[in-house]
Tab-separated table of C-alpha atoms and ligand atoms in Angstrom:
chain	number	residue	atom	x	y	z
A	21	UNK	CA	-1.172	7.390	-16.784
A	22	UNK	CA	-0.878	5.088	-13.782
A	23	UNK	CA	0.577	1.667	-14.500
A	24	UNK	CA	1.094	1.124	-10.793
A	25	UNK	CA	0.125	-2.174	-9.190
A	26	UNK	CA	-2.556	-0.473	-7.085
A	27	UNK	CA	-3.990	2.000	-6.553
A	28	UNK	CA	-3.790	2.399	-10.289
A	29	UNK	CA	-5.441	4.156	-13.218
A	30	UNK	CA	-9.203	4.546	-12.795
A	31	UNK	CA	-11.762	3.722	-15.488
A	32	UNK	CA	-12.752	7.026	-17.120
A	33	UNK	CA	-16.414	5.999	-16.698
A	34	UNK	CA	-16.024	5.981	-12.907
A	35	UNK	CA	-16.165	9.774	-12.862
A	36	UNK	CA	-19.648	9.674	-14.408
A	37	UNK	CA	-20.744	6.930	-12.031
A	38	UNK	CA	-19.789	9.059	-9.017
A	39	UNK	CA	-21.248	12.233	-10.535
A	40	UNK	CA	-24.488	10.427	-11.254
A	41	UNK	CA	-24.673	9.230	-7.652
A	42	UNK	CA	-24.082	12.748	-6.344
A	43	UNK	CA	-26.521	14.427	-8.707
A	44	UNK	CA	-29.262	11.941	-7.933
A	45	UNK	CA	-28.477	12.030	-4.177
A	46	UNK	CA	-27.953	8.288	-4.166
A	47	UNK	CA	-25.111	8.642	-1.650
A	48	UNK	CA	-27.362	10.218	0.979
A	49	UNK	CA	-29.555	7.161	1.411
A	50	UNK	CA	-29.598	5.191	4.656
A	51	UNK	CA	-28.079	1.718	4.648
A	52	UNK	CA	-31.356	0.227	5.863
A	53	UNK	CA	-33.433	1.914	3.182
A	54	UNK	CA	-35.040	0.274	0.151
A	55	UNK	CA	-32.808	2.387	-2.061
A	56	UNK	CA	-29.699	0.894	-0.506
A	57	UNK	CA	-31.088	-2.621	-0.653
A	58	UNK	CA	-31.503	-2.151	-4.393
A	59	UNK	CA	-27.905	-0.932	-4.806
A	60	UNK	CA	-26.628	-3.820	-2.681
A	61	UNK	CA	-28.584	-6.456	-4.566
A	62	UNK	CA	-27.506	-5.123	-7.962
A	63	UNK	CA	-23.827	-5.018	-7.048
A	64	UNK	CA	-23.949	-8.497	-5.503
A	65	UNK	CA	-25.762	-9.867	-8.563
A	66	UNK	CA	-23.244	-8.337	-10.975
A	67	UNK	CA	-20.293	-9.569	-8.934
A	68	UNK	CA	-21.740	-13.073	-8.882
A	69	UNK	CA	-22.099	-13.115	-12.654
A	70	UNK	CA	-18.704	-11.552	-13.341
A	71	UNK	CA	-16.702	-13.778	-10.994
A	72	UNK	CA	-18.889	-16.845	-11.432
A	73	UNK	CA	-19.781	-17.114	-7.749
A	74	UNK	CA	-22.337	-19.844	-7.019
A	75	UNK	CA	-23.815	-19.687	-3.515
A	76	UNK	CA	-21.335	-17.717	-1.473
A	77	UNK	CA	-22.276	-14.658	0.548
A	78	UNK	CA	-20.507	-11.372	-0.113
A	79	UNK	CA	-19.508	-8.984	2.669
A	80	UNK	CA	-18.163	-5.469	2.165
A	81	UNK	CA	-15.289	-4.129	4.244
A	82	UNK	CA	-12.801	-1.288	3.830
A	83	UNK	CA	-9.749	-2.976	2.318
A	84	UNK	CA	-7.968	-6.209	1.528
A	85	UNK	CA	-6.062	-5.983	4.779
A	86	UNK	CA	-9.280	-5.631	6.749
A	87	UNK	CA	-10.581	-8.778	5.033
A	88	UNK	CA	-7.477	-10.636	6.251
A	89	UNK	CA	-8.154	-9.486	9.789
A	90	UNK	CA	-11.866	-10.370	9.675
A	91	UNK	CA	-10.961	-13.844	8.409
A	92	UNK	CA	-8.513	-14.385	11.246
A	93	UNK	CA	-11.088	-13.188	13.804
A	94	UNK	CA	-13.983	-15.199	12.400
A	95	UNK	CA	-12.620	-18.404	10.933
A	96	UNK	CA	-10.071	-19.740	13.398
A	97	UNK	CA	-9.976	-20.593	17.041
A	98	UNK	CA	-6.201	-20.865	17.168
A	99	UNK	CA	-4.442	-22.135	14.067
A	100	UNK	CA	-4.024	-20.849	10.541
A	101	UNK	CA	-1.678	-22.173	7.864
A	102	UNK	CA	-0.118	-19.848	5.313
A	103	UNK	CA	1.689	-20.453	2.042
A	104	UNK	CA	3.873	-17.379	1.891
A	105	UNK	CA	5.511	-16.257	-1.332
A	106	UNK	CA	5.934	-12.559	-0.618
A	107	UNK	CA	5.102	-9.671	1.669
A	108	UNK	CA	1.311	-9.860	1.458
A	109	UNK	CA	1.274	-13.518	2.401
A	110	UNK	CA	3.555	-12.617	5.309
A	111	UNK	CA	1.162	-9.855	6.367
A	112	UNK	CA	-1.692	-12.372	6.609
A	113	UNK	CA	0.490	-14.644	8.776
A	114	UNK	CA	1.485	-11.724	11.002
A	115	UNK	CA	-2.115	-10.654	11.582
A	116	UNK	CA	-2.856	-14.148	12.853
A	117	UNK	CA	0.188	-13.966	15.113
A	118	UNK	CA	-0.682	-10.487	16.380
A	119	UNK	CA	-4.070	-11.744	17.573
A	120	UNK	CA	-2.405	-14.347	19.747
A	121	UNK	CA	-3.014	-17.326	17.460
A	122	UNK	CA	-0.571	-20.035	16.475
A	123	UNK	CA	-0.065	-19.672	12.712
A	124	UNK	CA	2.344	-21.864	10.790
A	125	UNK	CA	3.691	-21.441	7.287
A	126	UNK	CA	5.575	-22.782	4.336
A	127	UNK	CA	7.661	-20.081	2.685
A	128	UNK	CA	8.885	-20.041	-0.915
A	129	UNK	CA	11.981	-18.240	-2.092
A	130	UNK	CA	10.573	-14.831	-2.998
A	131	UNK	CA	10.189	-14.604	-6.749
A	132	UNK	CA	9.202	-18.259	-7.042
A	133	UNK	CA	6.047	-20.271	-6.434
A	134	UNK	CA	7.995	-23.374	-5.438
A	135	UNK	CA	7.581	-24.109	-1.759
A	136	UNK	CA	10.674	-25.524	-0.173
A	137	UNK	CA	9.547	-28.691	1.507
A	138	UNK	CA	6.682	-31.077	1.273
A	139	UNK	CA	3.873	-28.958	2.612
A	140	UNK	CA	3.283	-30.008	6.197
A	141	UNK	CA	-0.173	-28.938	7.167
A	142	UNK	CA	-1.119	-29.970	10.708
A	143	UNK	CA	-4.297	-31.841	11.524
A	144	UNK	CA	-5.470	-28.971	13.714
A	145	UNK	CA	-4.822	-26.163	11.203
A	146	UNK	CA	-8.217	-24.657	10.539
A	147	UNK	CA	-7.672	-22.611	7.382
A	148	UNK	CA	-5.104	-22.701	4.561
A	149	UNK	CA	-4.284	-19.278	3.128
A	150	UNK	CA	-2.909	-18.665	-0.360
A	151	UNK	CA	-1.899	-15.478	-2.141
A	152	UNK	CA	-3.024	-16.141	-5.705
A	153	UNK	CA	-1.154	-13.195	-7.146
A	154	UNK	CA	1.640	-11.965	-4.867
A	155	UNK	CA	1.804	-8.291	-5.833
A	156	UNK	CA	5.046	-7.716	-3.958
A	157	UNK	CA	7.080	-10.221	-5.962
A	158	UNK	CA	5.086	-10.597	-9.193
A	159	UNK	CA	4.461	-14.318	-8.681
A	160	UNK	CA	1.164	-15.991	-9.505
A	161	UNK	CA	0.304	-19.434	-8.143
A	162	UNK	CA	-1.227	-22.090	-10.380
A	163	UNK	CA	-4.821	-22.608	-9.395
A	164	UNK	CA	-4.350	-26.365	-9.929
A	165	UNK	CA	-1.643	-26.438	-7.264
A	166	UNK	CA	-4.118	-24.863	-4.858
A	167	UNK	CA	-6.800	-27.403	-5.799
A	168	UNK	CA	-4.345	-30.271	-5.286
A	169	UNK	CA	-3.664	-29.111	-1.743
A	170	UNK	CA	-7.402	-28.786	-1.209
A	171	UNK	CA	-7.797	-32.432	-2.296
A	172	UNK	CA	-5.195	-33.567	0.224
A	173	UNK	CA	-6.885	-31.648	3.040
A	174	UNK	CA	-10.591	-31.717	2.235
A	175	UNK	CA	-11.722	-30.698	5.723
A	176	UNK	CA	-9.789	-27.423	5.826
A	177	UNK	CA	-11.150	-24.073	4.800
A	178	UNK	CA	-9.381	-22.769	1.698
A	179	UNK	CA	-8.790	-19.009	1.729
A	180	UNK	CA	-7.511	-17.140	-1.317
A	181	UNK	CA	-6.153	-13.620	-1.233
A	182	UNK	CA	-7.288	-12.588	-4.716
A	183	UNK	CA	-6.336	-8.908	-4.483
A	184	UNK	CA	-4.663	-7.924	-7.809
A	185	UNK	CA	-5.583	-11.339	-9.288
A	186	UNK	CA	-9.258	-10.804	-10.133
A	187	UNK	CA	-10.890	-10.500	-12.567
A	188	UNK	CA	-8.117	-11.873	-14.832
A	189	UNK	CA	-7.403	-15.002	-12.782
A	190	UNK	CA	-10.427	-17.201	-12.450
A	191	UNK	CA	-11.241	-18.560	-9.009
A	192	UNK	CA	-13.052	-21.919	-9.078
A	193	UNK	CA	-15.543	-21.074	-6.363
A	194	UNK	CA	-16.953	-24.598	-6.326
A	195	UNK	CA	-13.734	-25.581	-4.541
A	196	UNK	CA	-12.808	-22.351	-2.784
A	197	UNK	CA	-14.440	-21.541	0.551
A	198	UNK	CA	-13.293	-17.985	0.968
A	199	UNK	CA	-11.695	-15.302	-1.198
A	200	UNK	CA	-11.260	-11.556	-0.967
A	201	UNK	CA	-10.076	-8.584	-2.976
A	202	UNK	CA	-10.008	-4.805	-2.908
A	203	UNK	CA	-11.170	-2.598	-5.763
A	204	UNK	CA	-8.158	-0.346	-6.366
A	205	UNK	CA	-6.203	-3.012	-8.258
A	206	UNK	CA	-8.057	-5.045	-10.890
A	207	UNK	CA	-11.297	-3.042	-10.809
A	208	UNK	CA	-9.983	0.382	-11.826
A	209	UNK	CA	-11.640	2.154	-8.895
A	210	UNK	CA	-10.411	4.434	-6.101
A	211	UNK	CA	-9.473	2.583	-2.879
A	212	UNK	CA	-11.842	2.147	0.045
A	213	UNK	CA	-13.683	-1.123	-0.488
A	214	UNK	CA	-12.739	-4.698	0.345
A	215	UNK	CA	-14.928	-7.552	-0.870
A	216	UNK	CA	-15.041	-10.803	1.098
A	217	UNK	CA	-16.657	-13.907	-0.368
A	218	UNK	CA	-17.572	-16.808	1.960
A	219	UNK	CA	-19.480	-20.083	1.596
A	220	UNK	CA	-21.642	-21.972	4.082
A	221	UNK	CA	-18.652	-23.947	5.360
A	222	UNK	CA	-17.156	-20.635	6.504
A	223	UNK	CA	-20.449	-19.547	8.045
A	224	UNK	CA	-20.685	-22.769	10.016
A	225	UNK	CA	-17.121	-22.352	11.248
A	226	UNK	CA	-17.726	-18.682	12.099
A	227	UNK	CA	-20.656	-19.692	14.312
A	228	UNK	CA	-18.606	-22.145	16.307
A	229	UNK	CA	-15.712	-19.674	16.646
A	230	UNK	CA	-18.068	-16.897	17.753
A	231	UNK	CA	-19.795	-19.127	20.287
A	232	UNK	CA	-16.468	-20.063	21.807
A	233	UNK	CA	-15.368	-16.462	22.057
A	234	UNK	CA	-18.790	-15.110	23.057
A	235	UNK	CA	-18.862	-12.747	20.089
A	236	UNK	CA	-21.843	-14.072	18.218
A	237	UNK	CA	-23.636	-10.712	17.963
A	238	UNK	CA	-20.762	-8.278	17.471
A	239	UNK	CA	-21.080	-5.986	14.444
A	240	UNK	CA	-18.136	-7.447	12.572
A	241	UNK	CA	-19.000	-11.030	13.237
A	242	UNK	CA	-19.799	-13.032	10.108
A	243	UNK	CA	-23.108	-14.118	11.654
A	244	UNK	CA	-24.264	-10.536	12.044
A	245	UNK	CA	-22.950	-9.856	8.562
A	246	UNK	CA	-24.843	-12.776	7.128
A	247	UNK	CA	-28.151	-11.730	8.705
A	248	UNK	CA	-27.762	-8.327	7.116
A	249	UNK	CA	-26.490	-9.678	3.807
A	250	UNK	CA	-29.629	-11.737	3.418
A	251	UNK	CA	-31.687	-8.544	3.712
A	252	UNK	CA	-29.393	-6.804	1.181
A	253	UNK	CA	-28.018	-4.681	3.988
A	254	UNK	CA	-24.759	-4.356	5.893
A	255	UNK	CA	-24.004	-4.319	9.636
A	256	UNK	CA	-22.953	-0.674	9.636
A	257	UNK	CA	-22.998	2.292	7.246
A	258	UNK	CA	-20.641	1.068	4.537
A	259	UNK	CA	-18.902	2.837	1.674
A	260	UNK	CA	-22.161	3.190	-0.239
A	261	UNK	CA	-20.650	5.165	-3.138
A	262	UNK	CA	-18.028	2.476	-3.732
A	263	UNK	CA	-20.549	-0.375	-3.470
A	264	UNK	CA	-22.754	1.419	-5.994
A	265	UNK	CA	-19.870	2.188	-8.384
A	266	UNK	CA	-18.507	-1.358	-8.115
A	267	UNK	CA	-21.807	-2.680	-9.452
A	268	UNK	CA	-21.514	-0.377	-12.424
A	269	UNK	CA	-17.867	-1.268	-13.049
A	270	UNK	CA	-18.857	-4.951	-13.075
A	271	UNK	CA	-21.528	-4.093	-15.624
A	272	UNK	CA	-18.912	-2.317	-17.713
A	273	UNK	CA	-16.683	-5.389	-17.676
A	274	UNK	CA	-19.598	-7.703	-18.398
A	275	UNK	CA	-20.505	-5.604	-21.414
A	276	UNK	CA	-16.963	-5.837	-22.713
A	277	UNK	CA	-16.813	-9.533	-21.883
A	278	UNK	CA	-14.392	-11.264	-19.566
A	279	UNK	CA	-12.966	-13.382	-22.391
A	280	UNK	CA	-11.975	-10.249	-24.229
A	281	UNK	CA	-10.524	-8.712	-21.066
A	282	UNK	CA	-8.484	-11.870	-20.460
A	283	UNK	CA	-7.241	-12.033	-24.048
A	284	UNK	CA	-6.196	-8.408	-23.937
A	285	UNK	CA	-4.416	-8.930	-20.620
A	286	UNK	CA	-2.379	-11.689	-22.245
A	287	UNK	CA	-1.701	-9.621	-25.316
A	288	UNK	CA	-0.435	-6.676	-23.233
A	289	UNK	CA	1.669	-9.042	-21.141
A	290	UNK	CA	3.186	-10.552	-24.291
A	291	UNK	CA	4.141	-7.093	-25.570
A	292	UNK	CA	5.927	-6.273	-22.320
A	293	UNK	CA	7.494	-9.713	-22.036
A	294	UNK	CA	8.809	-9.421	-25.556
A	295	UNK	CA	10.322	-6.031	-24.798
A	296	UNK	CA	11.965	-7.243	-21.566
A	297	UNK	CA	13.459	-10.279	-23.312
A	298	UNK	CA	15.207	-8.054	-25.822
A	299	UNK	CA	16.450	-5.479	-23.306
A	300	UNK	CA	19.831	-5.345	-21.609
A	301	UNK	CA	18.602	-2.911	-18.960
A	302	UNK	CA	15.442	-4.685	-17.862
A	303	UNK	CA	14.966	-8.327	-16.887
A	304	UNK	CA	12.286	-10.429	-15.222
A	305	UNK	CA	12.653	-10.764	-11.448
A	306	UNK	CA	10.671	-14.011	-11.548
A	307	UNK	CA	12.902	-16.633	-13.122
A	308	UNK	CA	10.443	-19.384	-14.087
A	309	UNK	CA	8.144	-18.125	-16.854
A	310	UNK	CA	5.227	-20.165	-15.509
A	311	UNK	CA	5.458	-18.331	-12.160
A	312	UNK	CA	5.229	-14.867	-13.701
A	313	UNK	CA	2.120	-12.880	-12.936
A	314	UNK	CA	0.214	-11.521	-15.932
A	315	UNK	CA	-1.291	-8.683	-13.878
A	316	UNK	CA	1.613	-7.379	-11.777
A	317	UNK	CA	5.007	-7.703	-13.411
A	318	UNK	CA	8.193	-7.317	-11.360
A	319	UNK	CA	11.087	-6.079	-13.467
A	320	UNK	CA	14.734	-5.819	-12.382
A	321	UNK	CA	16.482	-2.644	-13.475
A	322	UNK	CA	20.186	-2.462	-14.239
A	323	UNK	CA	20.560	0.888	-12.488
A	324	UNK	CA	18.694	2.405	-9.520
A	325	UNK	CA	14.997	1.905	-10.172
A	326	UNK	CA	14.237	5.394	-8.824
A	327	UNK	CA	15.953	6.725	-11.974
A	328	UNK	CA	13.660	4.638	-14.164
A	329	UNK	CA	10.606	5.683	-12.172
A	330	UNK	CA	11.598	9.349	-12.547
A	331	UNK	CA	12.268	9.124	-16.285
A	332	UNK	CA	8.957	7.402	-16.902
A	333	UNK	CA	7.183	9.943	-14.729
A	334	UNK	CA	8.605	12.753	-16.846
A	335	UNK	CA	7.171	11.045	-19.935
A	336	UNK	CA	3.746	10.806	-18.284
A	337	UNK	CA	3.840	7.244	-16.924
A	338	UNK	CA	3.661	6.212	-13.282
A	339	UNK	CA	4.928	2.752	-12.301
A	340	UNK	CA	5.512	1.224	-8.876
A	341	UNK	CA	8.947	0.788	-7.390
A	342	UNK	CA	9.989	-2.586	-6.003
A	343	UNK	CA	8.487	-3.784	-2.713
A	344	UNK	CA	10.442	-4.023	0.541
A	345	UNK	CA	14.012	-5.120	-0.023
A	346	UNK	CA	13.562	-4.747	-3.818
A	347	UNK	CA	12.623	-1.086	-3.633
A	348	UNK	CA	15.773	0.177	-5.382
A	349	UNK	CA	16.375	-2.673	-7.815
A	350	UNK	CA	12.954	-3.173	-9.396
A	351	UNK	CA	9.961	-1.543	-10.920
A	352	UNK	CA	6.534	-3.190	-10.908
A	353	UNK	CA	4.005	-2.696	-13.672
A	354	UNK	CA	0.256	-3.200	-13.342
A	355	UNK	CA	-1.591	-4.831	-16.244
A	356	UNK	CA	-5.270	-4.441	-15.412
A	357	UNK	CA	-8.512	-4.206	-17.415
A	358	UNK	CA	-8.304	-0.408	-17.231
A	359	UNK	CA	-5.103	-0.442	-19.339
A	360	UNK	CA	-5.640	-0.558	-23.082
A	361	UNK	CA	-3.349	-2.247	-25.587
A	362	UNK	CA	-2.482	1.165	-27.039
A	363	UNK	CA	-1.582	2.408	-23.517
A	364	UNK	CA	0.822	-0.501	-23.137
A	365	UNK	CA	2.431	0.258	-26.482
A	366	UNK	CA	3.006	3.835	-25.315
A	367	UNK	CA	4.508	2.658	-22.031
A	368	UNK	CA	6.836	0.240	-23.809
A	369	UNK	CA	7.853	3.010	-26.148
A	370	UNK	CA	8.849	5.136	-23.143
A	371	UNK	CA	10.696	2.175	-21.576
A	372	UNK	CA	12.624	1.574	-24.782
A	373	UNK	CA	13.803	5.200	-24.823
A	374	UNK	CA	15.432	4.600	-21.422
B	2	PLP	C1	-2.767	-4.747	-2.102
B	2	PLP	C2	-2.796	-6.125	-1.616
B	2	PLP	C3	-3.307	-6.446	-0.350
B	2	PLP	C4	-3.782	-5.387	0.608
B	2	PLP	O1	-4.968	-4.804	0.161
B	2	PLP	P1	-5.381	-3.360	0.710
B	2	PLP	O2	-6.706	-3.111	0.065
B	2	PLP	O3	-4.295	-2.416	0.276
B	2	PLP	O4	-5.452	-3.459	2.188
B	2	PLP	C5	-3.335	-7.770	0.033
B	2	PLP	N1	-2.895	-8.737	-0.790
B	2	PLP	C6	-2.423	-8.470	-2.013
B	2	PLP	C7	-1.963	-9.599	-2.873
B	2	PLP	C8	-2.347	-7.162	-2.465
B	2	PLP	O5	-1.873	-6.893	-3.681
């Protein structure tokens, strides 16, 4: 069983969802057909209920990284600001840089959510980017800290990288202009779909950016996307199977209930946390308990983590190694809705045998 931080284990029901789509030839429909419009509208409706999204528009892309790039291309003329607390936050910053913009950043010590100085956001920074759950370091930000920054800079567009955070972490969309995620982490699906959520403030900004750059009608421009979105279509032939299956996975989670999913996430986390606290081989990488992610847990290992990964693999469990410079000293464990409490007990049992 995959306890990786993404891609991870896939909901067993997903197999039937894909089979159903193949058997009923749903995946052969054209993206401008009525059949597709129905799939699109159902998935959008389910997502809006599940994640409590008020009026935002939802655009489908290929991955979380593509969402970052689309945001940089559509929402800024020159300047983005990034709160970086790990490698994914740094990737977002670098994409802005690579496109010839002038990004600036405040960087925390990796493994902590405490940013070093008073956050100095410039008057001409156009968007402020946060990584709600930094998968690389196992640090989750407090949503209230994000909202406090929003209060100080009400004119800026707030962007949240919510990959690996949703659906456990709730995003208060009344205060968040833009958020994105990909499905292979918290949604128990195969990779290949990025979901970008934008409000009218973003759409207004995208228009002015596009006008300046003369890109108003390009396929990947948010304006073109919005026109299509409002017809329950997309600008190009998207990953129709994944869009269809995502709608059904949302339904699955709605049936179970998000409260129950959240309670179970906390229960599984507590089991693991309890085990780590009593172990002399494993310890938390993230020092402050309040910074520790409930969905992606970074664990220091006393000996080479590749040994731990191998031993677990031989017992039937796949976990992630550490990210970047922590590759050999950590394992990372995914705690997503797809993982049951009994699965976690089995994993902890295997860890305790090490
Ligand atoms: C995985 C991940 C990404 C990148 O998403 P892809 O779908 O792999 O491109 C971005 N941010 C965070 C926090 C992630 O965990």
